[in-house]
Amino acid sequence: MIAFARVLHVGLSLLVSCSVAQSTNLTAVFRSILSPGAQIILPGPNGTWSSQVQTRWSDYRAPQYQAVIKPATEADIQRIVNVARTHGVSFLTTGGGHSTADFSAFAGISIDLGNFKSATLDATNSLLTVGGATEFVDIYNLLYDAGKELPVGSCACPGIVGSSIAAGLSPLMGERGLLTDALTSVRLVTADGRLVTASRTRNPDLFWALRGAGNNFGVITSATFKVYNATNDGQAMTASMVFPAATNGSFWNALHALDKTMPSRLSITALGFYFREFNLALPTTIAMTPQKDLYPPIQGSCDPNQHINLYSLAVAKLDPAALQAAYGDMVNMWQSYPGYQGRMLIQRFPNDAVAKAPWYETAYPWRDAIAQISIEGFMTDTSIYPVVDSFETSLRARLVKTSGYPRLATYAGYAKGTEDPSAWYGPNLPRLVAVKRQWDPQGLFSHSKPIPTWS
């Protein structure tokens, strides 16, 4: 990791509303169709939830649930989807819960997959099967102890399935490709309540669409991935360096120099943030680290219910001048608003193995992207939400101009959700529209980065 110090560190037809009476009606509607092990959980005072509910990484513009249903079986999920469709109840599925997307207009229920946390490794055939809510941290030791690896993300707590159906970016993707490239099959409940399997040979069009736009097509209960023999016996050399803010221009130039020469086994994560302290030591650490210990939850990456407003973009090239100007804008924001603790995150992961496949191989289109830039608006003062949103919207728009793409391109897993669908799906959008019309013509699964069925 590299960092700088200011710092840069490398609808029931009776559509549900918020009243207790209507929440009670939801209980009456769903309770009779669920198995004994399933739960219906209602919000407590002031909209609080019990610890049994998977909470979101960010509470900024989070969905407003009238109830959370925790199914115990796949049959429970089938019944929930059928009843919700019949009565017009909107729903979202929660797996890992690591989201900052804008769901402020959503009112309905959550299908919480907390009972679907499992991981089974078939080391002989190099296959890993996980439940719909299994997180990266749940498989670290399992894979490491077996001498295997998977191109997991650089954060411990996101859900594996949720990440993979967006694409699944990873420091290992220069060697292993995207996480979605390792996906071999999924079991999911579709909009008509069927439990189906999708793979390259079974429902192949659906399987194609799931790999990049998966939240549009069903509730995934389990997924199977191909795993690989661990690179370098599962050991990685890590280096953590901190640079003063005044040197950020030199750093961007050095990073840009790797645009076409990035080694496939090198990954760089750069964080620009403000320590708000003076005379800090600027440590450098270099160490050999087991893969299972590479991604501890640091810098608020796994703490729930934070105030985070995030905007991101994919870039096909890095522009040092634009990055230096953006960093200067961040400095001005930090100085002007003490309640703003935002940071600029650059994930410069190699894309050698990713780019070997054409853009139409899966629904994820941005295989030529060399980096992801995220403006992560952490806040302690919620009164500055409008200011932060305006600032980050404008900053992203300026960075798009030098991104190497003619318009905004963004990884759906990091997207705000308010962008035009072409930003998430690019040239794959027309084919996705056709698959969506076949598998979800009523748009049940259209609350998160939706594919427009009218295009």
Short mmCIF file of C-alpha atoms in Angstrom, two decimals:
data_model
loop_
_atom_site.label_atom_id
_atom_site.label_comp_id
_atom_site.label_asym_id
_atom_site.label_seq_id
_atom_site.Cartn_x
_atom_site.Cartn_y
_atom_site.Cartn_z
CA MET A 1 0.00 0.00 0.00
CA ILE A 2 1.19 3.51 -0.77
CA ALA A 3 -0.04 6.63 0.97
CA PHE A 4 0.40 10.40 1.00
CA ALA A 5 0.36 12.45 4.18
CA ARG A 6 -1.65 15.43 4.05
CA VAL A 7 -1.44 12.25 3.41
CA LEU A 8 -1.54 10.01 0.42
CA HIS A 9 -1.22 6.43 1.75
CA VAL A 10 0.33 3.90 -0.99
CA GLY A 11 -44.96 -2.86 -3.89
CA LEU A 12 -47.89 -5.56 -1.75
CA SER A 13 -50.49 -4.17 -4.23
CA LEU A 14 -50.93 -2.23 -1.01
CA LEU A 15 -47.44 -0.78 -1.44
CA VAL A 16 -45.59 -0.89 1.83
CA SER A 17 -45.00 2.32 3.76
CA CYS A 18 -43.36 2.99 7.09
CA SER A 19 -46.29 2.46 9.44
CA VAL A 20 -46.20 -0.24 12.08
CA ALA A 21 -49.61 -1.49 10.92
CA GLN A 22 -48.39 -2.17 7.43
CA SER A 23 -45.25 -3.83 8.76
CA THR A 24 -47.55 -6.09 10.75
CA ASN A 25 -49.39 -6.89 7.53
CA LEU A 26 -46.10 -7.95 6.02
CA THR A 27 -45.63 -10.40 8.85
CA ALA A 28 -49.08 -11.83 8.26
CA VAL A 29 -48.45 -12.14 4.53
CA PHE A 30 -45.10 -13.89 4.77
CA ARG A 31 -45.11 -15.84 8.04
CA SER A 32 -47.42 -18.62 6.87
CA ILE A 33 -45.25 -19.51 3.87
CA LEU A 34 -41.91 -19.76 5.66
CA SER A 35 -40.16 -22.74 7.22
CA PRO A 36 -39.79 -22.89 11.04
CA GLY A 37 -36.15 -21.78 10.83
CA ALA A 38 -36.87 -18.59 8.92
CA GLN A 39 -37.26 -15.22 10.64
CA ILE A 40 -39.19 -12.03 10.02
CA ILE A 41 -37.53 -9.11 11.79
CA LEU A 42 -39.17 -5.70 12.12
CA PRO A 43 -37.39 -2.43 12.86
CA GLY A 44 -37.21 -1.34 16.48
CA PRO A 45 -37.53 2.17 17.91
CA ASN A 46 -36.25 4.89 15.60
CA GLY A 47 -35.75 2.38 12.82
CA THR A 48 -33.04 0.43 14.62
CA TRP A 49 -32.40 -3.23 13.86
CA SER A 50 -31.37 -6.17 15.96
CA SER A 51 -27.92 -7.68 15.68
CA GLN A 52 -29.51 -10.54 13.72
CA VAL A 53 -29.75 -8.27 10.68
CA GLN A 54 -26.85 -7.76 8.29
CA THR A 55 -26.14 -4.03 8.43
CA ARG A 56 -24.69 -2.02 5.57
CA TRP A 57 -21.19 -0.60 5.37
CA SER A 58 -22.64 2.89 4.82
CA ASP A 59 -25.89 4.30 6.17
CA TYR A 60 -25.79 7.19 3.69
CA ARG A 61 -28.88 6.94 1.46
CA ALA A 62 -29.37 3.38 2.65
CA PRO A 63 -32.57 1.47 1.81
CA GLN A 64 -35.47 1.90 4.22
CA TYR A 65 -36.69 -1.58 5.04
CA GLN A 66 -40.14 -2.25 6.46
CA ALA A 67 -39.06 -5.77 7.37
CA VAL A 68 -36.12 -8.10 7.02
CA ILE A 69 -36.78 -11.74 6.17
CA LYS A 70 -34.05 -14.28 6.87
CA PRO A 71 -34.86 -17.43 4.90
CA ALA A 72 -33.55 -20.73 6.20
CA THR A 73 -33.87 -22.75 3.00
CA GLU A 74 -33.86 -22.26 -0.75
CA ALA A 75 -37.57 -23.13 -0.70
CA ASP A 76 -38.11 -20.17 1.65
CA ILE A 77 -36.53 -17.87 -0.91
CA GLN A 78 -38.71 -19.28 -3.68
CA ARG A 79 -41.84 -18.63 -1.61
CA ILE A 80 -40.71 -15.12 -0.63
CA VAL A 81 -40.11 -14.17 -4.27
CA ASN A 82 -43.46 -15.64 -5.36
CA VAL A 83 -45.42 -13.85 -2.62
CA ALA A 84 -43.57 -10.58 -3.19
CA ARG A 85 -44.28 -10.77 -6.92
CA THR A 86 -47.97 -11.58 -6.36
CA HIS A 87 -48.47 -8.74 -3.84
CA GLY A 88 -46.18 -6.15 -5.39
CA VAL A 89 -43.70 -6.01 -2.52
CA SER A 90 -40.34 -4.57 -3.47
CA PHE A 91 -37.26 -6.39 -2.17
CA LEU A 92 -33.51 -6.30 -2.14
CA THR A 93 -31.15 -9.15 -1.36
CA THR A 94 -28.46 -8.70 1.28
CA GLY A 95 -25.37 -10.88 1.20
CA GLY A 96 -22.20 -9.31 2.58
CA GLY A 97 -23.80 -5.87 2.95
CA HIS A 98 -20.67 -4.01 1.83
CA SER A 99 -22.49 -1.30 -0.10
CA THR A 100 -22.50 2.46 -0.47
CA ALA A 101 -24.98 2.64 -3.37
CA ASP A 102 -27.89 5.08 -3.31
CA PHE A 103 -31.11 3.28 -2.31
CA SER A 104 -32.80 6.33 -0.76
CA ALA A 105 -35.89 5.87 -2.96
CA PHE A 106 -36.33 2.22 -1.97
CA ALA A 107 -39.06 1.06 0.43
CA GLY A 108 -39.72 -2.64 0.85
CA ILE A 109 -38.13 -5.68 2.42
CA SER A 110 -34.70 -7.20 2.63
CA ILE A 111 -34.08 -10.86 1.88
CA ASP A 112 -31.18 -11.36 4.29
CA LEU A 113 -29.03 -14.34 3.31
CA GLY A 114 -27.31 -14.54 6.70
CA ASN A 115 -28.24 -18.23 6.98
CA PHE A 116 -26.44 -18.98 3.71
CA LYS A 117 -22.86 -18.73 4.93
CA SER A 118 -20.86 -21.77 3.97
CA ALA A 119 -17.66 -22.74 2.20
CA THR A 120 -16.75 -26.19 0.91
CA LEU A 121 -13.47 -26.87 -0.86
CA ASP A 122 -12.99 -29.80 -3.22
CA ALA A 123 -9.21 -29.61 -3.38
CA THR A 124 -8.93 -32.62 -5.68
CA ASN A 125 -10.98 -30.96 -8.40
CA SER A 126 -9.96 -27.40 -7.44
CA LEU A 127 -13.53 -26.24 -6.82
CA LEU A 128 -14.85 -24.01 -4.05
CA THR A 129 -18.59 -23.73 -3.32
CA VAL A 130 -19.83 -20.86 -1.14
CA GLY A 131 -23.18 -19.68 0.16
CA GLY A 132 -24.83 -16.45 -0.89
CA ALA A 133 -23.61 -14.51 2.17
CA THR A 134 -20.12 -15.96 2.58
CA GLU A 135 -17.48 -13.25 2.85
CA PHE A 136 -13.89 -13.22 1.68
CA VAL A 137 -12.62 -13.53 5.24
CA ASP A 138 -14.47 -16.86 5.56
CA ILE A 139 -12.27 -18.54 2.95
CA TYR A 140 -8.81 -17.13 3.60
CA ASN A 141 -7.60 -19.92 5.89
CA LEU A 142 -9.50 -22.63 4.00
CA LEU A 143 -7.71 -21.84 0.75
CA TYR A 144 -4.32 -21.09 2.26
CA ASP A 145 -4.19 -24.32 4.24
CA ALA A 146 -4.95 -26.28 1.06
CA GLY A 147 -2.35 -24.42 -1.00
CA LYS A 148 -5.01 -22.81 -3.18
CA GLU A 149 -5.98 -19.28 -4.15
CA LEU A 150 -8.83 -17.33 -5.70
CA PRO A 151 -8.67 -13.76 -7.03
CA VAL A 152 -10.40 -12.27 -3.99
CA GLY A 153 -10.82 -8.58 -3.31
CA SER A 154 -8.47 -6.46 -1.25
CA CYS A 155 -10.99 -6.08 1.59
CA ALA A 156 -11.99 -8.88 3.96
CA CYS A 157 -15.70 -8.30 4.46
CA PRO A 158 -17.51 -8.04 1.09
CA GLY A 159 -19.62 -11.00 0.05
CA ILE A 160 -17.94 -13.36 -2.40
CA VAL A 161 -21.05 -13.88 -4.52
CA GLY A 162 -21.97 -10.21 -4.60
CA SER A 163 -18.47 -9.27 -5.66
CA SER A 164 -18.27 -11.95 -8.33
CA ILE A 165 -21.52 -11.00 -10.05
CA ALA A 166 -20.29 -7.41 -10.42
CA ALA A 167 -16.97 -8.73 -11.82
CA GLY A 168 -14.74 -9.08 -8.77
CA LEU A 169 -11.60 -6.98 -8.88
CA SER A 170 -8.49 -8.36 -7.22
CA PRO A 171 -4.78 -7.74 -6.77
CA LEU A 172 -4.39 -11.23 -8.28
CA MET A 173 -6.27 -10.44 -11.46
CA GLY A 174 -3.12 -9.90 -13.48
CA GLU A 175 -2.44 -13.61 -13.09
CA ARG A 176 -5.90 -15.10 -12.45
CA GLY A 177 -8.36 -12.76 -14.12
CA LEU A 178 -11.52 -11.44 -12.52
CA LEU A 179 -13.31 -13.32 -9.75
CA THR A 180 -16.23 -13.74 -12.16
CA ASP A 181 -13.87 -15.47 -14.60
CA ALA A 182 -13.36 -18.20 -11.98
CA LEU A 183 -17.11 -18.68 -11.54
CA THR A 184 -18.22 -22.07 -12.91
CA SER A 185 -21.89 -22.26 -11.82
CA VAL A 186 -24.53 -20.74 -9.57
CA ARG A 187 -27.84 -21.81 -8.04
CA LEU A 188 -30.40 -19.02 -7.99
CA VAL A 189 -34.07 -18.29 -7.48
CA THR A 190 -35.36 -16.41 -10.52
CA ALA A 191 -38.17 -13.88 -10.84
CA ASP A 192 -40.76 -16.60 -11.50
CA GLY A 193 -39.75 -18.43 -8.31
CA ARG A 194 -37.86 -21.27 -9.97
CA LEU A 195 -34.63 -22.64 -8.55
CA VAL A 196 -32.25 -23.00 -11.49
CA THR A 197 -28.60 -23.67 -12.17
CA ALA A 198 -26.65 -21.45 -14.52
CA SER A 199 -23.29 -22.32 -16.04
CA ARG A 200 -21.56 -22.29 -19.42
CA THR A 201 -23.63 -25.35 -20.44
CA ARG A 202 -26.88 -24.78 -18.52
CA ASN A 203 -28.78 -21.54 -19.19
CA PRO A 204 -25.64 -20.05 -20.78
CA ASP A 205 -27.18 -16.67 -21.67
CA LEU A 206 -28.23 -16.21 -18.06
CA PHE A 207 -24.78 -17.27 -16.88
CA TRP A 208 -23.20 -14.71 -19.21
CA ALA A 209 -25.41 -11.95 -17.82
CA LEU A 210 -24.82 -12.95 -14.20
CA ARG A 211 -21.12 -12.30 -14.62
CA GLY A 212 -21.22 -8.51 -14.46
CA ALA A 213 -24.91 -7.70 -13.94
CA GLY A 214 -25.95 -10.52 -11.62
CA ASN A 215 -28.09 -8.53 -9.22
CA ASN A 216 -30.62 -8.09 -12.05
CA PHE A 217 -31.61 -11.74 -12.37
CA GLY A 218 -32.26 -13.52 -9.09
CA VAL A 219 -31.29 -14.47 -5.57
CA ILE A 220 -28.11 -16.51 -5.71
CA THR A 221 -28.06 -19.13 -2.96
CA SER A 222 -24.68 -20.66 -3.79
CA ALA A 223 -21.86 -20.36 -6.28
CA THR A 224 -18.98 -22.58 -7.33
CA PHE A 225 -15.58 -21.27 -8.37
CA LYS A 226 -12.48 -22.74 -9.90
CA VAL A 227 -9.53 -22.27 -7.55
CA TYR A 228 -5.86 -22.24 -8.43
CA ASN A 229 -2.64 -23.50 -6.94
CA ALA A 230 -1.29 -20.74 -4.72
CA THR A 231 1.23 -18.41 -6.33
CA ASN A 232 4.63 -18.50 -4.63
CA ASP A 233 3.35 -21.06 -2.10
CA GLY A 234 0.84 -18.50 -0.85
CA GLN A 235 3.45 -15.93 0.16
CA ALA A 236 3.45 -12.33 -1.03
CA MET A 237 5.94 -9.54 -0.50
CA THR A 238 4.16 -6.46 0.78
CA ALA A 239 5.50 -2.94 1.07
CA SER A 240 3.75 -0.08 2.84
CA MET A 241 5.08 3.43 2.27
CA VAL A 242 3.88 6.90 3.22
CA PHE A 243 4.81 10.04 1.32
CA PRO A 244 4.26 13.70 2.25
CA ALA A 245 1.53 15.40 0.26
CA ALA A 246 4.02 17.71 -1.41
CA THR A 247 5.46 14.73 -3.31
CA ASN A 248 2.17 13.57 -4.80
CA GLY A 249 3.01 14.88 -8.28
CA SER A 250 6.13 12.72 -8.45
CA PHE A 251 4.13 9.72 -7.29
CA TRP A 252 1.48 10.14 -9.99
CA ASN A 253 4.23 10.38 -12.60
CA ALA A 254 5.82 7.18 -11.33
CA LEU A 255 2.46 5.40 -11.34
CA HIS A 256 1.69 6.63 -14.86
CA ALA A 257 5.01 5.21 -16.05
CA LEU A 258 3.58 1.74 -15.33
CA ASP A 259 0.54 2.21 -17.60
CA LYS A 260 1.92 -0.18 -20.22
CA THR A 261 4.63 -1.96 -18.23
CA MET A 262 2.87 -3.08 -15.02
CA PRO A 263 4.11 -6.57 -14.05
CA SER A 264 1.29 -9.09 -13.80
CA ARG A 265 2.22 -9.98 -10.20
CA LEU A 266 2.47 -6.42 -8.92
CA SER A 267 -0.52 -4.55 -7.49
CA ILE A 268 -0.56 -1.04 -6.06
CA THR A 269 -3.16 0.50 -3.78
CA ALA A 270 -2.73 4.22 -3.16
CA LEU A 271 -4.72 6.14 -0.56
CA GLY A 272 -4.76 9.91 -0.34
CA PHE A 273 -6.06 11.12 3.01
CA TYR A 274 -5.55 13.69 5.77
CA PHE A 275 -4.08 12.68 9.13
CA ARG A 276 -4.79 16.12 10.68
CA GLU A 277 -1.72 15.75 12.85
CA PHE A 278 1.74 17.22 12.72
CA ASN A 279 5.18 15.64 12.90
CA LEU A 280 3.95 12.16 12.09
CA ALA A 281 6.49 9.46 11.44
CA LEU A 282 6.39 8.27 7.85
CA PRO A 283 7.06 4.53 8.18
CA THR A 284 8.08 2.13 5.47
CA THR A 285 7.55 -1.59 5.98
CA ILE A 286 8.52 -4.45 3.70
CA ALA A 287 7.67 -8.03 4.62
CA MET A 288 6.77 -11.47 3.31
CA THR A 289 3.13 -12.10 4.22
CA PRO A 290 0.90 -15.17 3.86
CA GLN A 291 -1.98 -14.53 1.48
CA LYS A 292 -4.48 -15.26 4.26
CA ASP A 293 -3.14 -12.25 6.20
CA LEU A 294 -2.87 -9.78 3.34
CA TYR A 295 -6.14 -7.92 3.81
CA PRO A 296 -6.88 -7.03 7.44
CA PRO A 297 -9.88 -4.72 8.00
CA ILE A 298 -8.18 -1.33 8.17
CA GLN A 299 -9.16 2.32 7.79
CA GLY A 300 -12.87 1.68 8.37
CA SER A 301 -13.10 -0.77 5.51
CA CYS A 302 -15.35 -3.19 7.43
CA ASP A 303 -17.08 -1.10 10.11
CA PRO A 304 -20.86 -0.94 9.46
CA ASN A 305 -23.17 2.06 9.50
CA GLN A 306 -20.57 4.64 8.61
CA HIS A 307 -21.40 7.87 6.78
CA ILE A 308 -19.85 7.30 3.35
CA ASN A 309 -20.70 8.93 0.05
CA LEU A 310 -18.71 7.22 -2.71
CA TYR A 311 -18.18 7.99 -6.37
CA SER A 312 -15.91 5.91 -8.59
CA LEU A 313 -14.71 5.55 -12.15
CA ALA A 314 -12.66 3.14 -14.20
CA VAL A 315 -9.76 4.51 -16.21
CA ALA A 316 -7.93 3.16 -19.24
CA LYS A 317 -4.96 5.42 -18.52
CA LEU A 318 -3.64 7.54 -15.69
CA ASP A 319 -3.19 11.29 -16.15
CA PRO A 320 -0.68 12.66 -13.61
CA ALA A 321 -1.75 16.30 -14.00
CA ALA A 322 -5.42 15.45 -13.49
CA LEU A 323 -4.61 13.33 -10.43
CA GLN A 324 -2.46 16.08 -8.94
CA ALA A 325 -5.24 18.61 -9.47
CA ALA A 326 -7.76 16.21 -7.92
CA TYR A 327 -5.52 15.74 -4.92
CA GLY A 328 -5.28 19.52 -4.54
CA ASP A 329 -9.08 19.69 -4.57
CA MET A 330 -9.16 17.06 -1.83
CA VAL A 331 -6.73 19.11 0.27
CA ASN A 332 -8.95 22.18 -0.06
CA MET A 333 -11.97 20.12 0.97
CA TRP A 334 -10.21 18.74 4.04
CA GLN A 335 -9.15 22.20 5.12
CA SER A 336 -12.56 23.77 4.54
CA TYR A 337 -14.67 21.06 6.19
CA PRO A 338 -13.18 19.37 9.28
CA GLY A 339 -16.11 16.92 9.30
CA TYR A 340 -14.99 15.60 5.93
CA GLN A 341 -12.63 12.67 6.27
CA GLY A 342 -12.79 11.56 2.68
CA ARG A 343 -10.01 9.87 0.81
CA MET A 344 -8.99 9.21 -2.75
CA LEU A 345 -8.38 5.53 -3.47
CA ILE A 346 -6.48 4.34 -6.54
CA GLN A 347 -6.50 0.59 -7.17
CA ARG A 348 -3.81 -0.03 -9.75
CA PHE A 349 -4.20 -3.74 -10.28
CA PRO A 350 -2.62 -5.44 -13.32
CA ASN A 351 -5.10 -6.50 -15.99
CA ASP A 352 -3.04 -8.93 -18.10
CA ALA A 353 -5.26 -11.98 -17.58
CA VAL A 354 -8.43 -9.85 -17.57
CA ALA A 355 -7.67 -8.23 -20.93
CA LYS A 356 -6.97 -11.59 -22.61
CA ALA A 357 -10.74 -12.09 -22.84
CA PRO A 358 -12.79 -9.80 -25.12
CA TRP A 359 -15.19 -7.25 -23.67
CA TYR A 360 -18.17 -9.44 -24.61
CA GLU A 361 -16.89 -12.56 -22.80
CA THR A 362 -18.99 -11.65 -19.76
CA ALA A 363 -21.44 -8.85 -19.00
CA TYR A 364 -18.63 -6.85 -17.35
CA PRO A 365 -17.28 -4.70 -20.22
CA TRP A 366 -14.31 -2.69 -18.91
CA ARG A 367 -11.59 -5.32 -19.31
CA ASP A 368 -9.13 -2.77 -20.66
CA ALA A 369 -9.35 -0.61 -17.52
CA ILE A 370 -5.98 -0.34 -15.81
CA ALA A 371 -7.19 1.25 -12.56
CA GLN A 372 -10.19 2.17 -10.45
CA ILE A 373 -10.41 5.61 -8.82
CA SER A 374 -12.79 6.00 -5.88
CA ILE A 375 -13.58 9.23 -4.07
CA GLU A 376 -14.69 7.91 -0.71
CA GLY A 377 -16.56 10.57 1.23
CA PHE A 378 -16.25 9.49 4.85
CA MET A 379 -17.97 12.05 7.10
CA THR A 380 -18.33 12.68 10.81
CA ASP A 381 -20.61 15.68 10.24
CA THR A 382 -23.76 14.59 8.40
CA SER A 383 -24.86 18.20 7.85
CA ILE A 384 -22.28 18.49 5.07
CA TYR A 385 -23.82 15.70 2.94
CA PRO A 386 -24.99 18.13 0.21
CA VAL A 387 -21.60 19.82 0.02
CA VAL A 388 -19.77 16.50 -0.13
CA ASP A 389 -22.09 15.13 -2.81
CA SER A 390 -21.66 18.21 -4.98
CA PHE A 391 -17.89 18.16 -4.55
CA GLU A 392 -17.48 14.48 -5.35
CA THR A 393 -19.86 14.59 -8.32
CA SER A 394 -17.88 17.46 -9.82
CA LEU A 395 -14.51 15.85 -9.09
CA ARG A 396 -15.48 12.60 -10.76
CA ALA A 397 -16.78 14.45 -13.82
CA ARG A 398 -13.41 16.18 -14.20
CA LEU A 399 -11.51 12.90 -13.87
CA VAL A 400 -13.69 11.28 -16.53
CA LYS A 401 -12.32 13.76 -19.08
CA THR A 402 -8.83 12.24 -18.81
CA SER A 403 -9.89 8.64 -18.11
CA GLY A 404 -9.21 7.28 -21.59
CA TYR A 405 -12.91 6.56 -22.08
CA PRO A 406 -15.23 8.86 -24.07
CA ARG A 407 -17.73 8.90 -21.18
CA LEU A 408 -18.09 7.62 -17.64
CA ALA A 409 -17.19 3.99 -17.14
CA THR A 410 -17.59 2.53 -13.69
CA TYR A 411 -17.34 -0.86 -12.05
CA ALA A 412 -20.88 -1.81 -10.95
CA GLY A 413 -19.58 -3.04 -7.60
CA TYR A 414 -18.43 0.48 -6.72
CA ALA A 415 -21.14 2.44 -8.55
CA LYS A 416 -23.41 4.98 -6.91
CA GLY A 417 -26.40 3.47 -8.74
CA THR A 418 -27.59 6.78 -10.15
CA GLU A 419 -25.37 6.66 -13.24
CA ASP A 420 -26.67 5.89 -16.72
CA PRO A 421 -26.73 2.09 -17.26
CA SER A 422 -24.21 2.49 -20.07
CA ALA A 423 -21.64 3.45 -17.43
CA TRP A 424 -22.00 0.02 -15.79
CA TYR A 425 -22.58 -2.21 -18.81
CA GLY A 426 -21.14 -0.33 -21.80
CA PRO A 427 -21.53 -2.07 -25.16
CA ASN A 428 -22.99 -5.16 -23.47
CA LEU A 429 -26.19 -3.30 -22.57
CA PRO A 430 -28.29 -4.33 -25.63
CA ARG A 431 -27.62 -8.03 -25.02
CA LEU A 432 -28.35 -7.60 -21.31
CA VAL A 433 -31.71 -5.99 -22.17
CA ALA A 434 -32.64 -9.09 -24.17
CA VAL A 435 -31.65 -11.45 -21.33
CA LYS A 436 -33.49 -9.29 -18.80
CA ARG A 437 -36.69 -9.41 -20.89
CA GLN A 438 -36.47 -13.20 -20.92
CA TRP A 439 -35.68 -13.82 -17.25
CA ASP A 440 -37.24 -10.85 -15.42
CA PRO A 441 -39.75 -9.09 -17.70
CA GLN A 442 -41.59 -7.55 -14.72
CA GLY A 443 -38.41 -6.05 -13.31
CA LEU A 444 -38.53 -7.64 -9.86
CA PHE A 445 -34.75 -7.46 -9.65
CA SER A 446 -34.45 -3.86 -10.79
CA HIS A 447 -33.56 -1.87 -7.70
CA SER A 448 -29.78 -2.09 -7.94
CA LYS A 449 -27.98 -0.98 -11.11
CA PRO A 450 -31.06 -1.93 -13.15
CA ILE A 451 -31.03 -3.02 -16.76
CA PRO A 452 -33.71 -1.00 -18.59
CA THR A 453 -36.14 -3.40 -20.25
CA TRP A 454 -37.50 -0.69 -22.56
CA SER A 455 -34.26 -0.05 -24.47
#
